[in-house]
Tab-separated table of N, CA and C in Angstrom:
chain	number	residue	atom	x	y	z
C	1	GLN	N	53.274	-2.402	56.573
C	1	GLN	CA	52.953	-3.802	57.173
C	1	GLN	C	51.882	-4.542	56.815
C	2	VAL	N	52.116	-6.037	56.336
C	2	VAL	CA	51.106	-6.844	55.712
C	2	VAL	C	50.434	-7.483	57.043
C	3	GLN	N	49.054	-7.370	57.072
C	3	GLN	CA	48.282	-8.034	57.943
C	3	GLN	C	47.573	-9.223	57.303
C	4	LEU	N	47.803	-10.437	57.969
C	4	LEU	CA	47.333	-11.617	57.775
C	4	LEU	C	46.448	-11.944	59.048
C	5	MET	N	45.471	-12.598	58.445
C	5	MET	CA	44.438	-13.062	59.492
C	5	MET	C	43.591	-14.550	58.805
C	6	GLU	N	44.111	-15.367	59.737
C	6	GLU	CA	43.835	-17.054	59.737
C	6	GLU	C	42.647	-17.036	60.229
C	7	SER	N	41.800	-18.309	59.923
C	7	SER	CA	40.567	-18.505	60.567
C	7	SER	C	40.362	-20.145	60.105
C	8	GLY	N	39.239	-20.641	60.626
C	8	GLY	CA	38.649	-21.949	60.272
C	8	GLY	C	39.540	-23.241	61.148
C	9	GLY	N	40.210	-23.122	62.049
C	9	GLY	CA	40.668	-24.125	62.796
C	9	GLY	C	39.525	-24.718	63.647
C	10	GLY	N	39.390	-25.604	64.660
C	10	GLY	CA	38.951	-26.289	65.582
C	10	GLY	C	39.289	-27.564	65.986
C	11	LEU	N	38.201	-28.147	66.448
C	11	LEU	CA	38.293	-29.549	66.781
C	11	LEU	C	38.072	-30.825	65.646
C	12	VAL	N	38.755	-31.814	65.445
C	12	VAL	CA	38.224	-32.549	64.560
C	12	VAL	C	38.629	-33.811	64.958
C	13	GLN	N	38.121	-34.978	64.567
C	13	GLN	CA	38.356	-36.317	64.994
C	13	GLN	C	39.229	-36.912	64.098
C	14	PRO	N	39.954	-37.690	64.264
C	14	PRO	CA	41.232	-38.753	63.247
C	14	PRO	C	40.590	-38.767	61.990
C	15	GLY	N	41.120	-38.533	61.171
C	15	GLY	CA	40.699	-39.075	59.870
C	15	GLY	C	39.580	-38.125	59.288
C	16	GLY	N	39.392	-36.738	59.884
C	16	GLY	CA	38.207	-35.743	59.419
C	16	GLY	C	39.208	-34.773	58.769
C	17	SER	N	38.313	-33.718	58.137
C	17	SER	CA	38.922	-32.721	57.440
C	17	SER	C	38.618	-31.223	58.075
C	18	LEU	N	39.724	-30.536	57.705
C	18	LEU	CA	39.638	-28.830	57.852
C	18	LEU	C	39.998	-28.268	56.827
C	19	ARG	N	39.420	-26.982	56.924
C	19	ARG	CA	40.028	-25.904	55.647
C	19	ARG	C	40.182	-24.873	56.418
C	20	LEU	N	41.488	-24.413	56.328
C	20	LEU	CA	41.811	-23.071	57.134
C	20	LEU	C	41.949	-21.934	55.985
C	21	SER	N	41.713	-20.832	56.383
C	21	SER	CA	41.756	-19.649	55.532
C	21	SER	C	42.677	-18.651	55.684
C	22	CYS	N	43.238	-17.759	55.177
C	22	CYS	CA	43.919	-16.608	55.395
C	22	CYS	C	43.914	-15.001	54.384
C	23	ARG	N	42.934	-14.424	55.259
C	23	ARG	CA	43.055	-13.458	54.246
C	23	ARG	C	44.297	-12.528	54.332
C	24	VAL	N	44.598	-11.914	52.623
C	24	VAL	CA	46.028	-11.490	52.582
C	24	VAL	C	45.299	-10.120	51.871
C	25	PRO	N	46.400	-9.043	51.990
C	25	PRO	CA	46.162	-7.944	51.134
C	25	PRO	C	46.004	-7.850	49.737
C	26	LEU	N	45.390	-7.094	49.390
C	26	LEU	CA	45.267	-6.780	47.725
C	26	LEU	C	46.360	-7.093	46.987
C	27	SER	N	46.469	-7.723	45.979
C	27	SER	CA	47.663	-8.345	45.229
C	27	SER	C	48.695	-8.857	45.991
C	28	ALA	N	48.517	-9.337	47.056
C	28	ALA	CA	49.844	-10.101	47.609
C	28	ALA	C	50.270	-11.381	46.950
C	29	PHE	N	49.322	-11.774	46.139
C	29	PHE	CA	49.984	-12.909	45.545
C	29	PHE	C	50.816	-12.965	44.518
C	30	SER	N	51.100	-11.512	44.195
C	30	SER	CA	52.054	-11.201	42.842
C	30	SER	C	53.185	-10.781	43.609
C	31	ARG	N	53.206	-10.394	45.220
C	31	ARG	CA	54.569	-9.990	45.544
C	31	ARG	C	54.889	-10.712	46.486
C	32	TYR	N	54.152	-11.502	47.228
C	32	TYR	CA	54.767	-12.226	48.282
C	32	TYR	C	54.668	-13.954	48.044
C	33	ARG	N	55.573	-14.767	48.570
C	33	ARG	CA	55.472	-16.295	48.424
C	33	ARG	C	54.770	-16.281	49.764
C	34	MET	N	53.579	-17.224	49.562
C	34	MET	CA	52.687	-17.566	50.661
C	34	MET	C	53.035	-19.118	51.395
C	35	SER	N	52.831	-19.104	52.578
C	35	SER	CA	53.353	-20.538	53.234
C	35	SER	C	52.466	-20.495	54.537
C	36	TRP	N	52.187	-21.655	54.684
C	36	TRP	CA	51.403	-22.444	56.041
C	36	TRP	C	52.428	-22.652	56.650
C	37	TYR	N	52.865	-22.421	58.389
C	37	TYR	CA	53.592	-23.196	59.258
C	37	TYR	C	52.640	-23.660	60.276
C	38	ARG	N	53.129	-24.343	61.123
C	38	ARG	CA	52.570	-25.126	62.365
C	38	ARG	C	53.298	-24.970	63.451
C	39	GLN	N	52.967	-24.777	64.532
C	39	GLN	CA	53.804	-25.243	65.886
C	39	GLN	C	53.131	-26.025	67.160
C	40	ASP	N	53.544	-27.013	67.571
C	40	ASP	CA	52.934	-27.693	68.669
C	40	ASP	C	53.847	-27.012	69.901
C	41	PRO	N	53.314	-26.408	70.881
C	41	PRO	CA	53.820	-26.082	71.986
C	41	PRO	C	55.100	-26.680	72.514
C	42	GLN	N	55.190	-27.983	72.324
C	42	GLN	CA	56.489	-28.493	72.338
C	42	GLN	C	57.689	-28.806	71.525
C	43	LYS	N	57.336	-28.268	70.561
C	43	LYS	CA	58.212	-28.511	69.238
C	43	LYS	C	58.108	-27.057	68.731
C	44	GLU	N	59.429	-26.972	67.780
C	44	GLU	CA	59.939	-25.798	66.846
C	44	GLU	C	58.904	-25.640	65.765
C	45	ARG	N	58.656	-24.312	65.420
C	45	ARG	CA	57.789	-24.079	64.163
C	45	ARG	C	58.140	-24.787	63.032
C	46	GLU	N	57.135	-25.539	62.431
C	46	GLU	CA	57.506	-26.336	61.536
C	46	GLU	C	56.705	-25.937	59.759
C	47	TRP	N	57.517	-26.063	59.007
C	47	TRP	CA	56.910	-25.556	57.787
C	47	TRP	C	56.043	-26.715	57.235
C	48	VAL	N	54.947	-26.571	56.464
C	48	VAL	CA	53.895	-26.979	56.251
C	48	VAL	C	53.866	-27.165	54.610
C	49	ALA	N	53.730	-25.729	53.871
C	49	ALA	CA	53.644	-25.774	52.504
C	49	ALA	C	53.653	-24.469	52.041
C	50	THR	N	54.048	-24.285	50.668
C	50	THR	CA	54.096	-23.187	50.102
C	50	THR	C	53.516	-23.041	48.698
C	51	ILE	N	53.075	-21.809	48.426
C	51	ILE	CA	52.267	-21.744	47.023
C	51	ILE	C	53.333	-20.267	46.556
C	52	THR	N	53.666	-20.229	44.878
C	52	THR	CA	54.092	-19.445	44.462
C	52	THR	C	53.836	-18.927	43.043
C	53	LEU	N	53.943	-18.142	42.405
C	53	LEU	CA	53.985	-17.758	40.999
C	53	LEU	C	55.078	-17.890	40.683
C	54	PRO	N	55.096	-18.229	39.096
C	54	PRO	CA	54.152	-18.565	38.282
C	54	PRO	C	53.585	-20.112	38.518
C	55	GLY	N	52.581	-20.544	37.958
C	55	GLY	CA	51.788	-21.927	37.921
C	55	GLY	C	50.676	-21.953	38.730
C	56	PRO	N	50.259	-21.658	39.566
C	56	PRO	CA	51.057	-21.521	40.923
C	56	PRO	C	51.721	-23.026	41.084
C	57	ALA	N	53.045	-22.600	42.031
C	57	ALA	CA	53.635	-23.783	41.909
C	57	ALA	C	53.461	-24.233	43.713
C	58	THR	N	53.564	-25.501	43.645
C	58	THR	CA	53.233	-25.834	45.441
C	58	THR	C	54.109	-27.043	45.889
C	59	THR	N	54.445	-26.566	46.870
C	59	THR	CA	55.627	-27.390	47.583
C	59	THR	C	54.857	-27.937	49.215
C	60	TYR	N	55.199	-29.174	49.617
C	60	TYR	CA	54.654	-29.710	50.713
C	60	TYR	C	55.989	-30.418	51.532
C	61	ALA	N	55.522	-30.171	52.789
C	61	ALA	CA	56.515	-30.868	53.968
C	61	ALA	C	55.953	-32.657	53.870
C	62	ASP	N	56.972	-33.383	53.487
C	62	ASP	CA	56.833	-34.785	53.769
C	62	ASP	C	55.647	-35.201	54.412
C	63	SER	N	55.448	-34.866	55.527
C	63	SER	CA	54.307	-35.065	56.651
C	63	SER	C	53.045	-34.938	56.493
C	64	VAL	N	52.874	-33.928	55.139
C	64	VAL	CA	51.388	-33.658	55.311
C	64	VAL	C	51.364	-34.210	53.555
C	65	LYS	N	52.366	-34.381	52.937
C	65	LYS	CA	51.652	-34.599	51.136
C	65	LYS	C	51.292	-35.553	50.886
C	66	GLY	N	50.252	-35.252	49.860
C	66	GLY	CA	49.012	-36.186	49.976
C	66	GLY	C	47.629	-36.194	50.761
C	67	ARG	N	47.904	-35.228	51.895
C	67	ARG	CA	46.907	-35.292	52.741
C	67	ARG	C	46.329	-33.669	52.670
C	68	PHE	N	47.142	-33.069	52.631
C	68	PHE	CA	46.869	-31.241	52.717
C	68	PHE	C	47.141	-30.492	51.624
C	69	THR	N	46.165	-29.478	51.100
C	69	THR	CA	46.414	-28.922	49.567
C	69	THR	C	46.472	-27.490	50.180
C	70	ILE	N	47.386	-26.961	49.496
C	70	ILE	CA	47.569	-25.263	49.738
C	70	ILE	C	46.983	-24.583	48.143
C	71	SER	N	46.261	-23.509	48.366
C	71	SER	CA	45.800	-23.046	47.074
C	71	SER	C	45.328	-21.595	47.378
C	72	ARG	N	44.754	-20.899	46.254
C	72	ARG	CA	44.815	-19.398	46.455
C	72	ARG	C	43.558	-18.779	45.731
C	73	ASP	N	43.107	-17.758	46.048
C	73	ASP	CA	42.189	-17.007	45.318
C	73	ASP	C	42.269	-15.821	45.474
C	74	GLY	N	42.951	-15.316	44.016
C	74	GLY	CA	43.183	-13.966	43.870
C	74	GLY	C	41.925	-12.772	44.229
C	75	THR	N	40.771	-13.692	43.617
C	75	THR	CA	39.589	-12.643	43.410
C	75	THR	C	38.824	-12.393	44.947
C	76	LYS	N	39.427	-13.374	45.960
C	76	LYS	CA	38.862	-13.193	47.349
C	76	LYS	C	40.143	-12.810	48.118
C	77	ASN	N	40.870	-12.631	47.917
C	77	ASN	CA	42.393	-12.565	48.435
C	77	ASN	C	42.402	-13.316	49.529
C	78	THR	N	42.524	-14.676	49.500
C	78	THR	CA	42.493	-15.433	50.408
C	78	THR	C	43.587	-16.389	49.904
C	79	LEU	N	43.843	-17.106	50.781
C	79	LEU	CA	44.780	-18.154	50.784
C	79	LEU	C	44.106	-19.430	51.716
C	80	TRP	N	44.297	-20.404	50.994
C	80	TRP	CA	43.442	-22.047	51.682
C	80	TRP	C	44.592	-22.885	52.109
C	81	LEU	N	44.403	-23.680	53.100
C	81	LEU	CA	44.875	-25.068	53.356
C	81	LEU	C	43.705	-25.964	53.735
C	82	GLN	N	43.710	-26.856	52.531
C	82	GLN	CA	42.701	-27.987	52.854
C	82	GLN	C	43.482	-29.235	53.730
C	83	MET	N	42.725	-29.315	54.623
C	83	MET	CA	43.424	-30.407	55.184
C	83	MET	C	42.474	-31.800	55.334
C	84	ASP	N	43.139	-32.982	54.891
C	84	ASP	CA	42.255	-34.210	54.713
C	84	ASP	C	42.764	-35.154	55.712
C	85	SER	N	42.476	-36.312	56.001
C	85	SER	CA	42.840	-37.267	56.567
C	85	SER	C	43.795	-37.048	57.854
C	86	LEU	N	43.235	-36.243	59.074
C	86	LEU	CA	43.888	-35.640	59.723
C	86	LEU	C	43.995	-36.468	60.864
C	87	ARG	N	45.428	-36.266	61.513
C	87	ARG	CA	45.806	-37.423	62.337
C	87	ARG	C	45.951	-36.489	63.734
C	88	PRO	N	46.273	-37.051	64.724
C	88	PRO	CA	46.626	-36.304	66.180
C	88	PRO	C	47.601	-35.561	66.189
C	89	GLU	N	48.684	-36.497	65.243
C	89	GLU	CA	50.200	-35.290	65.150
C	89	GLU	C	50.177	-34.245	64.409
C	90	ASP	N	48.956	-33.836	63.718
C	90	ASP	CA	48.654	-32.258	62.919
C	90	ASP	C	48.103	-31.596	64.248
C	91	THR	N	48.004	-31.872	65.425
C	91	THR	CA	47.560	-31.127	66.358
C	91	THR	C	48.353	-30.099	66.503
C	92	ALA	N	48.204	-28.636	66.404
C	92	ALA	CA	49.329	-27.647	66.456
C	92	ALA	C	48.412	-25.955	66.070
C	93	VAL	N	48.998	-24.936	66.463
C	93	VAL	CA	48.699	-23.504	65.921
C	93	VAL	C	49.177	-23.770	64.400
C	94	TYR	N	48.185	-23.128	63.505
C	94	TYR	CA	48.644	-23.066	62.350
C	94	TYR	C	48.509	-21.560	61.911
C	95	TYR	N	49.628	-21.155	61.328
C	95	TYR	CA	49.856	-19.586	60.953
C	95	TYR	C	50.200	-19.479	59.162
C	96	CYS	N	49.900	-18.532	58.934
C	96	CYS	CA	49.876	-18.156	57.719
C	96	CYS	C	50.957	-17.262	57.590
C	97	GLN	N	51.894	-17.161	56.499
C	97	GLN	CA	52.907	-16.322	56.570
C	97	GLN	C	53.481	-16.264	55.120
C	98	ALA	N	53.765	-14.639	54.776
C	98	ALA	CA	54.577	-14.081	53.537
C	98	ALA	C	55.404	-13.436	53.422
C	99	THR	N	55.961	-14.165	52.775
C	99	THR	CA	57.646	-13.688	52.408
C	99	THR	C	57.735	-12.638	50.949
C	100	ASP	N	58.430	-11.504	51.357
C	100	ASP	CA	58.336	-10.636	50.151
C	100	ASP	C	59.553	-10.942	49.355
C	101	ARG	N	59.229	-11.344	48.057
C	101	ARG	CA	59.901	-11.852	46.699
C	101	ARG	C	61.002	-10.633	47.171
C	102	PHE	N	61.276	-9.409	46.951
C	102	PHE	CA	62.203	-8.399	46.779
C	102	PHE	C	62.898	-8.016	47.999
C	103	THR	N	62.488	-8.342	49.044
C	103	THR	CA	63.081	-8.015	50.329
C	103	THR	C	63.339	-8.852	51.236
C	104	GLN	N	62.700	-10.281	50.940
C	104	GLN	CA	62.656	-11.661	51.913
C	104	GLN	C	62.440	-11.245	53.366
C	105	ARG	N	61.642	-9.974	53.758
C	105	ARG	CA	60.816	-9.681	54.769
C	105	ARG	C	59.601	-10.561	54.994
C	106	GLN	N	59.424	-11.147	56.200
C	106	GLN	CA	58.328	-12.106	56.364
C	106	GLN	C	57.469	-11.355	57.505
C	107	TYR	N	56.026	-12.017	57.380
C	107	TYR	CA	55.334	-11.500	57.776
C	107	TYR	C	54.258	-12.512	58.417
C	108	TRP	N	53.915	-12.636	59.508
C	108	TRP	CA	53.026	-13.857	60.095
C	108	TRP	C	51.513	-13.367	60.744
C	109	GLY	N	50.637	-14.300	60.412
C	109	GLY	CA	49.375	-14.049	60.972
C	109	GLY	C	49.282	-14.690	62.550
C	110	GLN	N	48.492	-14.460	63.246
C	110	GLN	CA	48.254	-14.599	64.658
C	110	GLN	C	48.098	-16.118	65.020
C	111	GLY	N	47.765	-16.611	64.257
C	111	GLY	CA	47.328	-18.357	64.153
C	111	GLY	C	46.115	-18.664	64.798
C	112	THR	N	45.942	-20.092	64.144
C	112	THR	CA	44.805	-20.864	64.505
C	112	THR	C	44.820	-22.011	65.139
C	113	GLN	N	44.034	-22.456	65.871
C	113	GLN	CA	44.193	-23.747	66.838
C	113	GLN	C	43.751	-24.987	65.799
C	114	VAL	N	44.354	-26.021	66.073
C	114	VAL	CA	43.691	-27.073	65.270
C	114	VAL	C	43.839	-28.239	66.018
C	115	THR	N	43.134	-28.576	66.412
C	115	THR	CA	43.337	-30.236	67.369
C	115	THR	C	42.406	-31.157	66.764
C	116	VAL	N	43.404	-32.433	66.636
C	116	VAL	CA	42.987	-33.619	66.276
C	116	VAL	C	42.756	-34.794	67.280
C	117	SER	N	41.538	-34.858	67.457
C	117	SER	CA	41.062	-36.017	68.928
C	117	SER	C	39.901	-36.398	68.732
C	118	LEU	N	40.023	-37.735	69.430
C	118	LEU	CA	38.907	-38.497	69.951
C	118	LEU	C	37.874	-37.657	70.637
């Protein structure tokens, strides 16, 4: 079982920034493809960004490209999501997700709430 723990959510004004973090198991980055997803209660869960090795290579949803940055720190076993120029439509619960490269099994964190509002 892979345990993921997100933190860093909160309330921020439009145009502001937040950085989300996700604690991952030791050596997770070598075995798992790591992603962030988000879900508004009235919408389906939406993919936000993915980071993979080698590179690392990063990919983003069009809705966040140029504003969000996914990164990792292997020494701290942490996945990050830096969110800048936040908009009200970015309001959602953000989830950390790991996909096993070999089995394709997926693991999810419990989520952290991000609210963008005046």
